[in-house]
């Protein structure tokens, strides 16, 4: 096995695969199950200020190239989640990242402060859920000023815990937003969240999802994810967790060559099974051995050097 | 067997009223799926809910639905020709014992859905099938005639004594199991009933399988909604059919489950 360890904003990971937020993150047991299947780190499902059952089903469906979801940020609320997060942190041997969302900056601060007390290795700020516009209005990540104010505010309440800003490729300004997040003190960027879409069932004559609009993930969005990382890498110095459509070791390496330090896997759990983390790391290792790369670092951003 | 993960709209071919609470919906489409597996059924404008699949010989497939809440009541209002959307099949299947040909099934409520399908398959392979069906009254004893037709031995019990043993099917099974030896036992129904059967089987060392229902969203193993403690197994992938030995590791069995938000909810019989 090649050496796959990476340093992500001061956090050392045995391998660069990170479970993306919203997948398998409902309980500490399910996260432990992900750890047993080879993840380098896990991200919890986004938690907000109060309990939400989420949207009604259909909330998720899949086809060969993609998954569409509008789960609607179902979660038990931060108060009910503290114990669960603390348990996850103690039960898992790998780093556990919290993830949070809220409607206002004040609520983000409230959730952030509580989450910081649980011992998570980092907190991802979900600026970019595309599925709750009716409840929360436009996503933060579409606007540089809002992103900057929010990151500063969160930073002020979480002490030394690293903050990841999770961005959306729905914004054509993703690079500007990324720069704003960095300037405001974000320690890393996660890119990308799902991309907003509509899928209609022509027999039913209506969109499939109850929310009508939902985020697309999986292989369908990989080129957009790689583009986001590619552009961000040229403009920010903080590390990037490249996410979107990673199913194989080759996909992961593509993101790393575009400039990612670590890579997020969500839909891959569907496409390749819960042991997708093991499979991806083994495939990465094989590629690295065959091509004589000694470290992940050596491959990072390498595609930018092509003339 | 190909899994369908994007809802497939299908017209209801036939609706059968089984009882006051249960209707069966028959479809022409040859949907894949084995006994114990379930489909996610999209009721347009309402919700999408899990139901056990039955593939009765000579048909595409069917589901039998108890009207309990908003979407199942909406389904009961539907007519032949109306469309429902299906994804699946999801989850694990029941397995018949390799040595021994005598099996028992203990079913409560719509637990008869997967078990009737299993009984059909078992009878084809010449297993001796004992069915302990429990219901409130005679009318709610599902699929009795069909089961008799395929040669399963039906031991009915009702709460009001309108047919068979008056009382719980768990008690009937318990006394029956004093004298009979079964090679494997299957149980599906309210969790408190499944618990009692599990206790009996563990004590007597009878191999068994249960179907453990948890709140389902994606059905294909990514949302984590249906994961059980402390193993993290997903009841839509590693379950819902769980072997008796593996069940020992699921500490939440009979104690609590999670609601749609992911919040833990204790069962009413569990005190602090
Ligand atoms: C694996 C599995 C197989 C099932 N098979 C059958 C079957 O063959 N026939 C049948 O009549 N019923 C079956 N059910 C139960 C059926 O899904 C619920 O009765 C139905 O979802 C109720 O919906 P509602 O809108 O009418 O009621 P609601 O008021 O929405 O719910 C009533 C109760 O149903 C359960 N429920 C609701 N939504 C879900 C969900 N998404 N996932 C799991 N449970 C839910 C909860 O316990 C809830 O308290 C099965 C459930 C599971 C998990
Ligand atoms: C079912 C589902 C739920 C998700 N929930 C969240 C969430 O709560 N918070 C979040 O930041 N991202 C959420 N996402 C987005 C993922 O974290 C990830 O950014 C996206 O799916 C792209 O990666 P993938 O192609 O590997 O899935 C969710 C994705 C899916 C498929
Ligand atoms: S219902 Fe989503 S993981 Fe089982």
XYZ file of C-alpha atoms and ligand atoms in Angstrom:
667
model
C 0.000 0.000 0.000
C 1.350 3.423 -0.967
C 1.500 6.146 1.666
C -1.848 7.891 1.384
C -1.653 10.121 4.442
C -2.430 13.797 4.049
C -2.460 16.868 6.223
C -5.723 18.750 5.982
C -5.564 22.153 7.694
C -3.404 20.686 10.452
C -5.486 17.530 10.826
C -3.680 14.373 9.790
C -5.664 11.798 7.857
C -4.453 8.246 7.210
C -6.002 8.467 3.792
C -7.641 11.361 1.968
C -11.183 9.927 1.779
C -13.729 11.859 3.823
C -17.361 10.814 4.201
C -19.385 13.742 2.802
C -22.037 15.357 4.968
C -25.566 13.979 4.806
C -24.607 10.445 3.927
C -24.853 7.806 6.688
C -24.422 10.547 9.302
C -27.624 10.080 11.291
C -26.123 8.148 14.215
C -22.717 7.456 15.735
C -23.198 3.758 14.946
C -23.581 4.423 11.252
C -20.427 6.563 11.298
C -18.525 3.786 13.057
C -19.682 1.466 10.277
C -18.195 3.925 7.743
C -14.920 4.008 9.677
C -14.758 0.215 9.618
C -15.095 0.474 5.864
C -11.960 2.520 5.439
C -12.772 6.250 5.569
C -9.958 8.635 6.508
C -12.411 10.972 8.240
C -16.179 11.403 8.510
C -18.449 14.407 8.311
C -21.691 14.396 10.271
C -25.006 15.185 8.700
C -25.648 18.934 8.886
C -27.232 19.986 12.145
C -29.297 23.118 12.620
C -30.748 25.170 15.445
C -33.953 23.137 15.853
C -35.397 19.703 15.042
C -36.604 19.220 11.451
C -38.220 16.086 10.036
C -37.116 17.194 6.567
C -39.202 17.107 3.420
C -41.659 14.338 2.737
C -40.574 11.439 0.554
C -39.709 11.073 -2.279
C -36.584 12.739 -0.945
C -33.983 10.691 -2.808
C -33.756 8.606 -5.951
C -30.990 7.532 -8.264
C -30.167 6.562 -11.802
C -26.995 5.375 -13.457
C -25.226 8.728 -13.503
C -26.681 10.585 -10.589
C -28.607 10.853 -7.382
C -31.077 13.613 -6.746
C -32.074 14.516 -3.212
C -34.066 17.039 -1.267
C -33.899 15.463 2.156
C -34.491 18.960 3.499
C -31.884 18.966 6.257
C -33.767 16.595 8.518
C -32.008 16.584 11.863
C -32.833 16.438 15.570
C -31.555 19.977 16.268
C -28.313 20.926 18.007
C -29.624 20.484 21.570
C -30.603 16.880 20.896
C -27.400 16.208 18.988
C -24.640 17.196 21.382
C -24.520 13.822 23.085
C -24.563 12.010 19.737
C -21.689 14.099 18.408
C -19.652 13.618 21.570
C -20.259 9.872 21.367
C -19.151 9.824 17.732
C -15.976 11.701 18.608
C -15.098 9.235 21.369
C -16.148 6.079 19.534
C -14.339 6.763 16.295
C -10.575 6.602 15.936
C -10.531 8.808 12.839
C -11.251 12.567 12.834
C -14.934 13.518 13.036
C -16.041 16.746 11.373
C -19.233 18.470 12.454
C -21.449 20.129 9.878
C -23.949 22.864 10.508
C -26.536 25.027 8.821
C -28.874 27.779 9.962
C -31.076 30.548 8.657
C -29.364 33.532 10.250
C -25.854 34.452 11.335
C -26.964 34.481 14.976
C -28.313 30.954 14.718
C -25.116 29.808 12.992
C -23.193 31.203 15.953
C -25.447 29.469 18.439
C -25.055 26.081 16.722
C -21.334 26.637 16.167
C -20.667 27.419 19.798
C -22.413 24.272 20.980
C -20.814 22.120 18.314
C -17.384 23.420 19.272
C -17.901 21.990 22.771
C -18.240 18.426 21.483
C -14.614 17.817 20.531
C -15.081 17.622 16.751
C -11.846 17.955 14.784
C -13.338 20.632 12.518
C -16.658 22.253 11.720
C -17.955 22.429 8.194
C -20.238 25.366 7.582
C -22.900 24.342 5.095
C -23.395 27.558 3.167
C -24.851 25.796 0.243
C -27.828 23.534 0.796
C -29.950 23.954 -2.320
C -33.025 22.281 -0.861
C -34.425 24.590 1.753
C -34.974 27.887 -0.061
C -38.598 28.085 0.979
C -37.612 27.876 4.625
C -34.291 29.647 4.643
C -34.185 31.873 1.581
C -31.223 32.004 -0.745
C -28.129 30.116 0.186
C -25.248 32.047 1.729
C -22.733 30.682 -0.733
C -24.219 32.675 -3.592
C -22.994 35.914 -2.044
C -19.455 36.991 -1.107
C -20.464 39.545 1.521
C -22.802 37.157 3.345
C -20.217 34.388 3.218
C -17.572 36.653 4.638
C -19.788 37.939 7.490
C -20.881 34.434 8.342
C -17.420 32.879 8.412
C -16.117 35.721 10.569
C -19.014 35.310 12.978
C -18.581 31.546 13.256
C -14.834 31.870 13.627
C -15.376 34.193 16.594
C -17.247 31.539 18.601
C -15.467 28.267 17.893
C -12.001 28.916 19.335
C -9.158 27.109 17.548
C -11.354 24.563 15.807
C -10.726 24.676 12.058
C -13.638 25.863 9.932
C -14.417 24.442 6.487
C -16.600 26.498 4.157
C -18.797 24.264 2.017
C -19.424 25.924 -1.321
C -21.838 25.530 -4.173
C -21.224 25.293 -7.884
C -24.681 26.831 -8.321
C -22.880 30.124 -7.845
C -20.969 31.284 -10.878
C -18.930 33.273 -8.371
C -17.645 30.230 -6.529
C -14.055 31.475 -6.753
C -14.959 34.904 -5.394
C -16.950 33.279 -2.603
C -14.004 30.982 -1.861
C -11.653 33.940 -1.662
C -14.065 35.752 0.653
C -14.263 32.683 2.904
C -10.469 32.458 3.040
C -10.096 36.147 3.824
C -12.678 35.793 6.594
C -10.631 33.046 8.226
C -11.897 29.751 6.826
C -9.279 27.007 7.230
C -10.387 24.901 4.277
C -12.989 24.760 1.535
C -15.247 21.858 0.695
C -16.345 21.958 -2.933
C -18.841 21.133 -4.132
C -22.275 20.597 -2.644
C -24.969 19.112 -4.862
C -26.028 21.033 -7.987
C -29.621 22.144 -8.156
C -31.837 20.391 -10.681
C -35.341 19.284 -11.621
C -36.307 15.806 -12.809
C -39.841 15.245 -14.082
C -41.662 11.946 -14.337
C -43.503 12.317 -17.621
C -46.092 9.670 -16.786
C -46.947 11.257 -13.469
C -46.668 14.705 -15.076
C -44.827 16.117 -12.063
C -41.344 16.392 -10.591
C -40.370 13.252 -8.678
C -39.175 14.960 -5.514
C -41.809 16.341 -3.173
C -39.675 19.485 -2.990
C -39.748 19.551 -6.819
C -36.212 20.988 -6.964
C -33.315 18.991 -5.552
C -29.568 18.659 -5.490
C -27.863 16.378 -7.986
C -24.781 14.416 -6.925
C -22.812 11.468 -8.233
C -20.965 10.916 -11.541
C -23.205 13.463 -13.334
C -21.583 16.363 -11.459
C -17.954 15.276 -11.415
C -16.725 17.588 -14.195
C -18.330 20.567 -12.456
C -16.756 19.556 -9.159
C -13.344 19.197 -10.734
C -13.756 22.573 -12.415
C -14.606 24.208 -9.075
C -11.506 22.720 -7.440
C -9.412 23.630 -10.480
C -10.459 27.299 -10.329
C -10.301 27.573 -6.544
C -6.805 26.070 -6.465
C -5.553 28.958 -8.569
C -7.049 31.536 -6.241
C -6.885 30.358 -2.625
C -4.099 28.983 -0.465
C -6.228 27.037 2.021
C -6.716 23.328 1.345
C -9.696 22.043 -0.612
C -11.758 18.924 0.054
C -12.734 18.002 -3.499
C -16.215 16.498 -3.551
C -18.707 15.488 -6.219
C -19.053 12.235 -8.105
C -16.039 10.402 -6.719
C -16.603 6.671 -7.082
C -13.135 5.341 -7.868
C -9.497 5.893 -7.025
C -9.075 7.397 -10.482
C -11.822 9.949 -9.775
C -10.091 10.842 -6.513
C -6.750 11.317 -8.227
C -8.376 13.531 -10.848
C -9.563 15.844 -8.052
C -6.131 15.760 -6.413
C -4.419 16.641 -9.674
C -6.861 19.566 -9.969
C -5.678 20.724 -6.558
C -7.660 18.937 -3.836
C -5.910 17.980 -0.581
C -8.570 15.535 0.536
C -11.608 14.141 -1.246
C -15.226 13.781 -0.140
C -17.338 10.734 -0.942
C -21.105 10.673 -0.618
C -22.995 9.133 -3.511
C -20.162 6.642 -3.948
C -21.659 4.748 -1.007
C -24.595 4.037 -3.310
C -22.624 3.365 -6.480
C -19.981 1.105 -4.950
C -21.276 0.081 -1.543
C -20.332 1.045 1.979
C -16.769 -0.194 1.407
C -16.246 2.469 -1.292
C -13.622 4.054 0.992
C -11.519 0.898 1.025
C -11.959 0.463 -2.714
C -10.988 4.054 -3.518
C -7.896 3.968 -1.314
C -6.791 0.643 -2.782
C -7.272 1.955 -6.299
C -5.373 5.137 -5.464
C -2.581 3.090 -3.992
C -2.362 0.921 -7.089
C -2.216 3.955 -9.371
C 0.461 5.580 -7.231
C 2.598 2.447 -7.156
C 2.311 1.945 -10.902
C 3.214 5.555 -11.561
C 5.786 5.810 -8.792
C 4.199 8.582 -6.787
C 5.490 8.509 -3.244
C 2.858 10.717 -1.704
C -0.534 12.261 -2.391
C 1.123 15.650 -2.003
C 3.310 14.922 -5.036
C 0.232 14.660 -7.256
C -1.623 17.645 -5.881
C -2.324 20.328 -8.480
C -0.017 18.589 -10.939
C -2.450 19.097 -13.841
C -1.976 22.847 -13.577
C 1.642 22.405 -14.683
C 0.643 21.060 -18.102
C 1.561 23.464 -20.829
C -31.922 -9.084 -10.689
C -31.875 -5.431 -11.570
C -32.730 -2.867 -8.925
C -34.834 0.107 -10.039
C -33.801 3.288 -8.236
C -35.743 5.920 -10.121
C -39.500 5.600 -9.560
C -41.242 3.575 -12.249
C -44.849 4.705 -12.765
C -47.212 1.728 -12.996
C -51.002 1.592 -13.349
C -52.910 -0.344 -10.692
C -54.238 -3.383 -12.498
C -56.531 -4.670 -9.773
C -57.551 -3.693 -6.253
C -58.663 -6.369 -3.775
C -60.317 -5.465 -0.480
C -58.875 -7.948 2.023
C -60.486 -6.540 5.161
C -61.665 -3.291 6.653
C -58.093 -2.122 7.031
C -56.192 -3.807 4.230
C -56.308 -3.498 0.448
C -54.148 -5.304 -2.068
C -52.877 -3.583 -5.211
C -51.895 -5.817 -8.110
C -49.558 -4.751 -10.953
C -48.856 -6.410 -14.248
C -45.176 -5.466 -14.300
C -42.738 -8.255 -13.446
C -40.916 -6.317 -10.719
C -37.907 -8.122 -9.246
C -37.865 -9.044 -5.558
C -37.754 -11.918 -3.099
C -39.609 -12.645 0.168
C -38.662 -10.080 2.815
C -37.674 -7.387 0.350
C -39.636 -4.185 0.004
C -40.411 -1.492 -2.546
C -40.590 2.261 -2.067
C -44.032 3.239 -3.322
C -44.562 6.806 -4.477
C -48.080 8.046 -3.893
C -48.000 11.198 -6.045
C -48.842 14.324 -4.100
C -48.508 12.528 -0.755
C -45.332 10.686 0.086
C -43.254 7.636 -0.712
C -43.537 4.683 1.675
C -42.011 1.208 2.089
C -44.161 -1.884 1.513
C -43.295 -5.557 1.352
C -43.482 -7.107 -2.092
C -45.392 -10.274 -2.973
C -44.913 -12.081 -6.242
C -47.829 -14.436 -6.432
C -47.488 -17.107 -9.101
C -48.902 -15.992 -12.432
C -48.832 -12.272 -11.590
C -46.457 -9.335 -11.902
C -46.374 -8.294 -8.264
C -48.630 -7.015 -5.511
C -48.515 -5.027 -2.324
C -50.993 -5.214 0.563
C -51.484 -1.998 2.429
C -53.018 -1.348 5.841
C -54.644 2.092 6.054
C -52.952 3.677 9.044
C -52.170 7.294 8.158
C -52.392 9.940 5.475
C -50.694 8.228 2.545
C -52.011 4.737 3.107
C -55.527 6.169 3.441
C -54.953 8.047 0.182
C -53.957 4.743 -1.415
C -57.178 3.166 -0.238
C -59.057 5.908 -2.150
C -57.269 5.098 -5.415
C -58.864 3.282 -8.333
C -57.770 0.700 -10.858
C -55.763 2.432 -13.594
C -54.350 5.084 -11.241
C -50.576 5.391 -11.160
C -48.177 4.569 -8.350
C -44.379 4.861 -8.641
C -42.038 2.063 -7.551
C -38.364 1.768 -6.658
C -36.663 -1.345 -5.422
C -36.522 -4.110 -4.517
C -34.566 -3.191 -1.408
C -33.131 -5.056 1.531
C -32.287 -8.614 2.445
C -34.335 -11.747 1.774
C -35.447 -14.617 3.983
C -33.481 -17.814 3.611
C -34.905 -21.310 3.944
C -33.027 -23.845 6.074
C -30.704 -26.218 4.249
C -31.114 -29.084 6.638
C -34.624 -29.795 7.753
C -37.906 -29.136 6.049
C -40.154 -27.990 8.871
C -40.588 -24.287 9.444
C -42.850 -21.965 11.417
C -43.896 -18.402 10.687
C -45.323 -16.030 13.247
C -47.088 -13.060 11.707
C -48.865 -10.057 13.143
C -50.777 -7.541 11.023
C -49.231 -6.875 7.614
C -46.327 -9.125 8.679
C -48.248 -11.648 6.599
C -47.109 -9.779 3.474
C -43.511 -11.019 3.353
C -44.368 -14.249 5.142
C -47.109 -15.280 2.707
C -44.624 -14.837 -0.132
C -42.056 -16.862 1.795
C -44.677 -19.540 2.516
C -45.443 -19.796 -1.204
C -41.763 -20.274 -2.050
C -41.269 -22.748 0.807
C -44.252 -24.855 -0.249
C -42.872 -25.072 -3.787
C -39.762 -26.625 -2.269
C -41.911 -28.947 -0.159
C -41.261 -27.479 3.252
C -43.824 -28.160 5.958
C -45.060 -24.648 6.798
C -46.789 -23.778 10.074
C -48.267 -20.307 10.089
C -49.190 -18.571 13.322
C -51.314 -15.659 12.210
C -52.523 -13.215 14.805
C -55.121 -10.486 14.304
C -57.752 -8.509 16.184
C -60.586 -10.522 14.691
C -61.476 -13.084 12.064
C -61.785 -10.522 9.246
C -58.257 -9.247 9.788
C -56.598 -12.667 9.433
C -54.841 -12.005 6.132
C -54.490 -14.470 3.257
C -55.907 -17.419 5.206
C -57.550 -19.001 2.170
C -54.538 -18.555 -0.071
C -52.296 -20.094 2.566
C -54.613 -23.069 2.984
C -54.665 -23.493 -0.811
C -50.900 -23.795 -1.053
C -50.917 -26.302 1.789
C -49.548 -24.229 4.662
C -50.904 -25.225 8.081
C -52.660 -22.212 9.538
C -52.825 -21.748 13.316
C -55.021 -18.688 13.730
C -55.423 -16.598 16.832
C -57.618 -13.554 17.385
C -57.916 -11.017 20.183
C -61.685 -11.468 20.344
C -61.755 -15.218 19.807
C -63.842 -14.913 16.626
C -61.561 -17.510 15.082
C -58.982 -19.949 16.394
C -57.138 -19.395 19.650
C -58.367 -16.431 21.717
C -55.296 -14.459 22.674
C -51.823 -13.708 21.352
C -50.231 -15.770 18.602
C -46.989 -15.586 20.591
C -48.595 -17.608 23.382
C -50.052 -20.057 20.900
C -46.657 -20.467 19.270
C -44.948 -20.873 22.623
C -47.147 -23.746 23.733
C -46.969 -25.315 20.264
C -43.172 -25.147 20.289
C -43.115 -27.196 23.508
C -44.048 -30.276 21.489
C -42.942 -29.480 17.960
C -39.444 -28.993 16.663
C -38.945 -26.468 13.910
C -35.847 -26.184 11.772
C -36.323 -22.465 11.421
C -38.741 -19.793 12.569
C -39.652 -16.519 10.814
C -41.387 -13.620 12.448
C -42.714 -10.307 11.149
C -45.052 -7.961 12.950
C -45.144 -5.446 15.747
C -41.726 -5.278 17.402
C -43.076 -6.379 20.771
C -44.349 -9.574 19.141
C -41.046 -10.140 17.357
C -39.263 -9.711 20.683
C -41.309 -12.421 22.336
C -40.638 -14.820 19.481
C -36.935 -13.973 19.536
C -36.817 -14.763 23.273
C -38.445 -18.145 22.726
C -36.118 -19.009 19.841
C -32.989 -17.907 21.675
C -33.993 -19.961 24.726
C -34.737 -23.051 22.658
C -31.844 -22.557 20.276
C -34.065 -22.507 17.200
C -32.544 -20.671 14.214
C -34.770 -17.778 13.228
C -35.084 -14.629 11.146
C -36.992 -11.420 11.816
C -37.829 -8.443 9.662
C -36.868 -5.263 11.472
C -38.658 -2.165 10.230
C -37.141 1.244 10.569
C -38.044 4.616 9.078
C -36.933 4.581 5.434
C -36.002 7.468 3.187
C -33.597 6.519 0.423
C -34.038 2.745 0.634
C -30.635 2.201 -0.965
C -28.230 2.771 1.850
C -26.999 6.349 1.735
C -29.082 8.505 4.045
C -28.326 6.464 7.172
C -31.865 7.025 8.420
C -32.502 3.317 9.018
C -29.175 2.448 10.699
C -29.498 0.526 13.962
C -27.374 0.768 17.105
C -24.667 -0.091 17.790
C -23.690 -1.897 14.578
C -24.794 0.832 12.178
C -26.340 -1.762 9.861
C -28.818 -0.250 7.449
C -32.210 -1.935 7.581
C -32.688 -1.107 3.897
C -29.462 -2.925 2.897
C -28.158 -5.245 5.631
C -31.811 -5.651 6.802
C -34.749 -5.725 7.108
C -34.359 -9.506 7.358
C -31.931 -10.199 10.199
C -30.720 -13.563 11.399
C -31.345 -14.426 15.060
C -27.633 -14.548 15.880
C -26.955 -11.161 14.279
C -30.017 -9.775 16.041
C -28.232 -10.236 19.385
C -25.881 -7.444 18.317
C -28.689 -4.973 17.632
C -29.101 -3.477 21.083
C -31.957 -1.168 20.075
C -34.175 -4.099 19.036
C -37.349 -3.927 21.109
C -36.170 -0.753 22.835
C -36.267 2.218 20.474
C -36.258 3.427 16.880
C -35.578 6.705 15.088
C -38.138 9.162 13.736
C -37.879 11.014 10.419
C -35.634 13.675 11.973
C -33.237 11.018 13.269
C -34.296 11.560 16.890
C -34.399 8.442 19.086
C -37.870 7.408 20.247
C -38.307 4.773 22.941
C -41.068 2.204 22.606
C -43.972 2.729 25.008
C -43.125 -0.430 26.953
C -39.643 0.853 27.792
C -39.445 2.845 31.004
C -36.525 5.102 31.948
C -39.530 -2.684 5.413
C -40.955 -2.258 5.617
C -41.977 -3.007 5.060
C -43.305 -2.623 5.217
N -44.266 -3.370 4.627
C -45.573 -3.014 4.743
C -46.586 -3.764 4.099
O -46.330 -4.746 3.401
N -47.865 -3.360 4.256
C -48.201 -2.263 5.019
O -49.380 -1.940 5.121
N -47.254 -1.530 5.629
C -45.937 -1.867 5.517
N -44.965 -1.111 6.147
C -45.366 0.058 6.944
C -45.742 1.216 6.049
O -44.578 1.719 5.426
C -46.393 2.337 6.874
O -47.577 1.851 7.410
C -46.699 3.553 6.038
O -45.479 4.187 5.719
C -47.609 4.507 6.768
O -47.737 5.723 6.038
P -48.955 6.724 6.313
O -48.723 8.007 5.609
O -50.241 6.053 6.033
O -48.917 6.941 7.879
P -47.974 7.863 8.760
O -48.880 8.580 9.688
O -47.029 8.650 7.912
O -47.121 6.794 9.565
C -47.687 5.825 10.426
C -46.555 4.947 10.921
O -45.991 4.235 9.825
C -44.580 4.149 9.932
N -43.951 4.850 8.799
C -44.354 6.003 8.199
N -43.490 6.365 7.236
C -42.532 5.431 7.197
C -41.353 5.263 6.422
N -40.980 6.136 5.468
N -40.584 4.182 6.674
C -40.932 3.288 7.630
N -42.018 3.398 8.394
C -42.819 4.461 8.192
C -44.229 4.805 11.240
O -44.168 3.822 12.235
C -45.378 5.730 11.513
O -45.559 5.973 12.867
C -43.623 -1.476 5.996
C -42.598 -0.721 6.580
C -41.269 -1.096 6.392
C -40.198 -0.277 7.012
C -28.796 12.213 0.381
C -27.818 13.357 0.462
C -27.874 14.207 1.584
C -26.984 15.268 1.702
N -27.031 16.056 2.811
C -26.116 17.045 2.985
C -26.078 17.800 4.188
O -26.862 17.600 5.134
N -25.130 18.774 4.295
C -24.219 19.025 3.307
O -23.371 19.903 3.479
N -24.220 18.303 2.165
C -25.149 17.327 1.971
N -25.127 16.578 0.800
C -24.130 16.870 -0.241
C -22.900 15.967 -0.123
O -22.216 16.189 1.093
C -21.929 16.184 -1.297
O -21.437 17.508 -1.256
C -22.561 15.966 -2.665
O -23.448 14.870 -2.605
C -21.540 15.719 -3.781
O -20.751 14.577 -3.526
P -21.059 13.092 -4.088
O -21.234 13.190 -5.564
O -19.904 12.263 -3.660
O -22.324 12.671 -3.422
C -26.027 15.507 0.666
C -25.990 14.653 -0.441
C -26.860 13.589 -0.561
C -26.786 12.698 -1.763
S -33.323 4.365 4.160
Fe -31.570 5.536 3.659
S -29.953 4.286 4.421
Fe -31.715 3.066 4.695
